[in-house]
Tab-separated table of C-alpha atoms in Angstrom:
chain	number	residue	atom	x	y	z
A	1	MET	CA	-14.798	-6.180	4.915
A	2	LYS	CA	-15.136	-8.647	7.533
A	3	LEU	CA	-18.403	-6.629	8.921
A	4	ILE	CA	-20.386	-6.367	5.886
A	5	TYR	CA	-19.270	-10.001	5.733
A	6	GLU	CA	-20.974	-10.800	9.120
A	7	THR	CA	-23.910	-9.139	8.504
A	8	PHE	CA	-24.752	-10.794	4.989
A	9	MET	CA	-23.903	-14.288	6.722
A	10	ILE	CA	-26.961	-13.003	9.277
A	11	LYS	CA	-29.603	-12.874	5.976
A	12	VAL	CA	-28.254	-15.896	5.161
A	13	GLU	CA	-29.704	-17.582	8.206
A	14	ASN	CA	-32.073	-15.799	8.754
A	15	LYS	CA	-33.466	-16.664	4.279
A	16	LYS	CA	-33.023	-12.871	3.186
A	17	ILE	CA	-30.391	-13.822	0.555
A	18	ASN	CA	-31.205	-16.869	-2.146
A	19	GLY	CA	-28.188	-18.847	-2.580
A	20	SER	CA	-27.119	-22.514	-2.136
A	21	PHE	CA	-23.826	-24.181	0.760
A	22	VAL	CA	-20.837	-25.504	-0.477
A	23	THR	CA	-16.678	-26.492	0.868
A	24	ALA	CA	-14.142	-25.432	-0.252
A	25	LYS	CA	-13.224	-28.075	-1.817
A	26	ASP	CA	-15.666	-27.555	-4.149
A	27	LEU	CA	-14.019	-24.755	-5.499
A	28	VAL	CA	-10.796	-25.060	-5.029
A	29	GLU	CA	-7.964	-27.557	-4.425
A	30	VAL	CA	-6.503	-27.472	-0.774
A	31	LEU	CA	-2.846	-27.015	-0.745
A	32	THR	CA	-0.268	-27.512	1.718
A	33	GLY	CA	3.217	-25.830	1.061
A	34	LYS	CA	6.688	-28.318	1.170
A	35	GLU	CA	9.359	-25.581	3.121
A	36	ASP	CA	10.509	-25.885	6.394
A	37	ALA	CA	10.701	-23.196	8.930
A	38	ASN	CA	14.060	-22.826	7.911
A	39	PHE	CA	14.090	-22.369	3.806
A	40	SER	CA	13.046	-17.842	5.417
A	41	ILE	CA	15.825	-15.861	4.684
A	42	GLN	CA	15.877	-12.133	6.207
A	43	ASN	CA	15.504	-9.580	3.788
A	44	GLY	CA	14.456	-12.493	0.649
A	45	LYS	CA	12.051	-10.928	-1.925
A	46	PHE	CA	9.827	-13.134	-1.574
A	47	ASN	CA	7.344	-13.062	1.250
A	48	PHE	CA	7.384	-16.930	2.529
A	49	PHE	CA	3.923	-17.662	4.599
A	50	THR	CA	4.269	-19.758	7.798
A	51	CYS	CA	1.888	-20.474	10.872
A	52	SER	CA	2.823	-17.439	12.702
A	53	ASN	CA	1.257	-14.163	12.150
A	54	GLU	CA	4.569	-12.379	10.791
A	55	ILE	CA	4.699	-12.676	7.442
A	56	LEU	CA	8.787	-14.048	6.316
A	57	LYS	CA	10.995	-13.937	2.714
A	58	CYS	CA	12.615	-16.337	0.563
A	59	ASN	CA	14.115	-16.243	-1.771
A	60	GLU	CA	12.359	-18.221	-3.923
A	61	TYR	CA	8.647	-18.690	-5.221
A	62	LYS	CA	6.093	-21.851	-5.344
A	63	TYR	CA	3.349	-20.373	-5.660
A	64	ASP	CA	2.012	-17.326	-8.274
A	65	SER	CA	-1.156	-16.307	-7.619
A	66	SER	CA	-4.800	-14.404	-5.503
A	67	SER	CA	-4.237	-17.443	-2.946
A	68	ILE	CA	-6.099	-17.631	0.830
A	69	LEU	CA	-2.752	-18.848	2.897
A	70	ILE	CA	-4.047	-20.287	6.382
A	71	ALA	CA	-1.915	-21.413	9.379
A	72	GLY	CA	-2.810	-25.098	10.258
A	73	ASN	CA	-0.838	-24.672	13.525
A	74	GLY	CA	0.339	-22.376	16.350
A	75	ASP	CA	-2.507	-19.314	16.576
A	76	PHE	CA	-4.508	-20.709	13.334
A	77	ASN	CA	-4.181	-17.394	11.469
A	78	VAL	CA	-5.819	-16.538	7.979
A	79	LYS	CA	-4.009	-13.871	5.069
A	80	HIS	CA	-4.575	-13.504	1.684
A	81	TYR	CA	-2.025	-12.104	-0.841
A	82	THR	CA	-2.109	-11.786	-4.257
A	83	GLY	CA	1.325	-12.431	-5.661
A	84	LYS	CA	4.733	-14.687	-5.654
A	85	PHE	CA	4.766	-16.372	-2.667
A	86	ASN	CA	5.921	-19.744	-0.947
A	87	ALA	CA	4.889	-21.712	2.567
A	88	TYR	CA	5.555	-23.966	4.949
A	89	GLN	CA	4.804	-26.976	5.049
A	90	ARG	CA	2.176	-26.606	7.646
A	91	THR	CA	0.245	-23.691	5.853
A	92	TYR	CA	-3.139	-24.691	3.758
A	93	ILE	CA	-2.764	-22.773	0.256
A	94	LEU	CA	-6.276	-22.085	-1.625
A	95	THR	CA	-6.688	-20.127	-5.534
A	96	PRO	CA	-10.458	-20.105	-6.521
A	97	GLN	CA	-11.198	-18.853	-9.243
A	98	LYS	CA	-11.351	-14.870	-9.236
A	99	ASN	CA	-14.579	-14.317	-8.246
A	100	TYR	CA	-14.781	-16.667	-5.767
A	101	TYR	CA	-11.554	-15.307	-3.966
A	102	ALA	CA	-13.500	-12.045	-1.290
A	103	LEU	CA	-15.821	-15.143	-0.147
A	104	LEU	CA	-13.257	-18.079	0.484
A	105	TYR	CA	-11.433	-15.439	1.909
A	106	LEU	CA	-14.524	-14.154	4.523
A	107	ALA	CA	-16.019	-18.011	4.833
A	108	SER	CA	-11.738	-18.677	6.589
A	109	LEU	CA	-12.159	-15.850	9.003
A	110	TYR	CA	-15.289	-16.912	9.559
A	111	ARG	CA	-14.772	-20.217	10.687
A	112	ILE	CA	-11.329	-19.656	12.579
A	113	GLU	CA	-12.775	-19.097	15.190
A	114	SER	CA	-13.967	-22.462	15.848
A	115	PHE	CA	-10.448	-23.926	15.592
A	116	LYS	CA	-8.840	-22.106	17.474
A	117	SER	CA	-11.756	-22.929	20.703
A	118	LYS	CA	-11.246	-26.260	19.460
A	119	SER	CA	-7.551	-26.435	20.094
A	120	THR	CA	-7.184	-24.803	23.733
A	121	GLY	CA	-6.084	-27.418	26.046
A	122	SER	CA	-2.746	-29.219	26.697
A	123	ILE	CA	-2.503	-31.097	24.254
A	124	VAL	CA	-0.805	-29.199	20.793
A	125	LYS	CA	-3.946	-29.622	18.239
A	126	PHE	CA	-3.839	-27.531	14.599
A	127	ILE	CA	-6.157	-28.702	12.004
A	128	THR	CA	-6.217	-30.944	9.069
A	129	LYS	CA	-6.897	-30.545	5.205
A	130	GLU	CA	-10.914	-32.122	5.720
A	131	ASP	CA	-11.074	-29.264	8.828
A	132	ILE	CA	-10.157	-27.274	5.718
A	133	GLU	CA	-12.328	-28.228	2.846
A	134	ASN	CA	-14.981	-28.841	4.583
A	135	ILE	CA	-15.585	-24.712	5.421
A	136	PRO	CA	-19.252	-23.476	3.700
A	137	ILE	CA	-19.342	-21.752	1.907
A	138	PHE	CA	-22.871	-19.952	0.848
A	139	ILE	CA	-22.592	-18.771	-2.681
A	140	PRO	CA	-25.436	-15.760	-3.293
A	141	GLU	CA	-27.363	-15.870	-6.535
A	142	ASN	CA	-26.776	-12.020	-6.451
A	143	LYS	CA	-23.309	-12.269	-8.469
A	144	THR	CA	-23.013	-7.856	-7.097
A	145	ILE	CA	-22.538	-9.184	-3.814
A	146	LEU	CA	-19.210	-10.947	-4.134
A	147	ASN	CA	-18.296	-8.181	-7.145
A	148	ASN	CA	-18.195	-5.921	-4.401
A	149	LEU	CA	-16.341	-7.853	-1.623
A	150	ASN	CA	-13.868	-8.766	-4.295
A	151	GLN	CA	-13.522	-4.768	-5.514
A	152	MET	CA	-13.043	-4.492	-1.162
A	153	ILE	CA	-10.100	-6.853	-1.205
A	154	ILE	CA	-8.806	-5.960	-4.133
A	155	LEU	CA	-8.011	-2.406	-2.438
A	156	LYS	CA	-7.296	-3.916	1.194
A	157	GLU	CA	-3.590	-5.205	-0.682
A	158	ASN	CA	-3.587	-3.048	-2.388
A	159	ASN	CA	-2.455	-0.971	0.560
A	160	LEU	CA	-1.002	-3.567	2.056
A	161	SER	CA	1.608	-3.279	-1.217
A	162	GLU	CA	1.748	-0.160	-0.828
A	163	ASN	CA	2.365	-0.405	2.151
A	164	GLU	CA	5.998	-2.877	1.296
A	165	ILE	CA	6.821	-0.832	-1.775
A	166	LEU	CA	7.359	2.244	1.120
A	167	ILE	CA	9.111	0.476	3.297
A	168	LYS	CA	11.811	-0.830	1.115
A	169	LEU	CA	12.040	2.417	0.466
A	170	ARG	CA	12.122	3.866	4.030
A	171	ASP	CA	14.399	1.165	4.727
A	172	PHE	CA	16.714	2.047	1.883
A	173	LEU	CA	16.841	5.953	2.798
A	174	LEU	CA	17.172	6.400	6.208
A	175	PRO	CA	20.880	4.983	6.225
A	176	LEU	CA	21.958	6.970	2.827
A	177	LEU	CA	19.881	9.824	5.691
A	178	MET	CA	21.976	8.299	8.819
A	179	ASN	CA	26.043	8.056	7.336
A	180	GLY	CA	25.032	11.449	5.612
A	181	GLN	CA	25.302	9.939	1.951
A	182	ALA	CA	21.510	12.440	1.373
A	183	THR	CA	20.421	15.122	2.678
A	184	ILE	CA	16.888	16.654	2.768
A	185	SER	CA	16.558	19.682	1.515
A	186	GLU	CA	13.895	22.652	2.529
């Protein structure tokens, strides 16, 4: 998906695709999470997004959407998630219309590299709301491109969801197998 997007952007630069540039603020309202880092708990029911690459858990959700989550400090990562979740106060939440979901995610991912390069040095730097609002996004006239990118991100999210289910199943079954409460027949 990233490779297809990079190829798409090369075609945009060479004026081989018709469309127009907008910024993130033209597509979404940029929100920030409200919780502090202590909000997470070990075996929570919902995902809790912080500035870490690791996704934590919590027992209360504030959002129920398909959103792009950008870490405003730390290692400046970009995630996407569909479902119920909550977010740390330095995590930006972008919830676009479904047809722009993958495009906004990939544009954010593409732009994060410049944020990372600006964060070097001895001073701890952070991404501002204005930085996020001004992420450039090229909207192609050909809607097939948007549809293809959105189908890929949906497949990726389905795989992530399956992995979460399998991890929960493993965590439930493994202790039963270890203490002999369950057995595997041949």
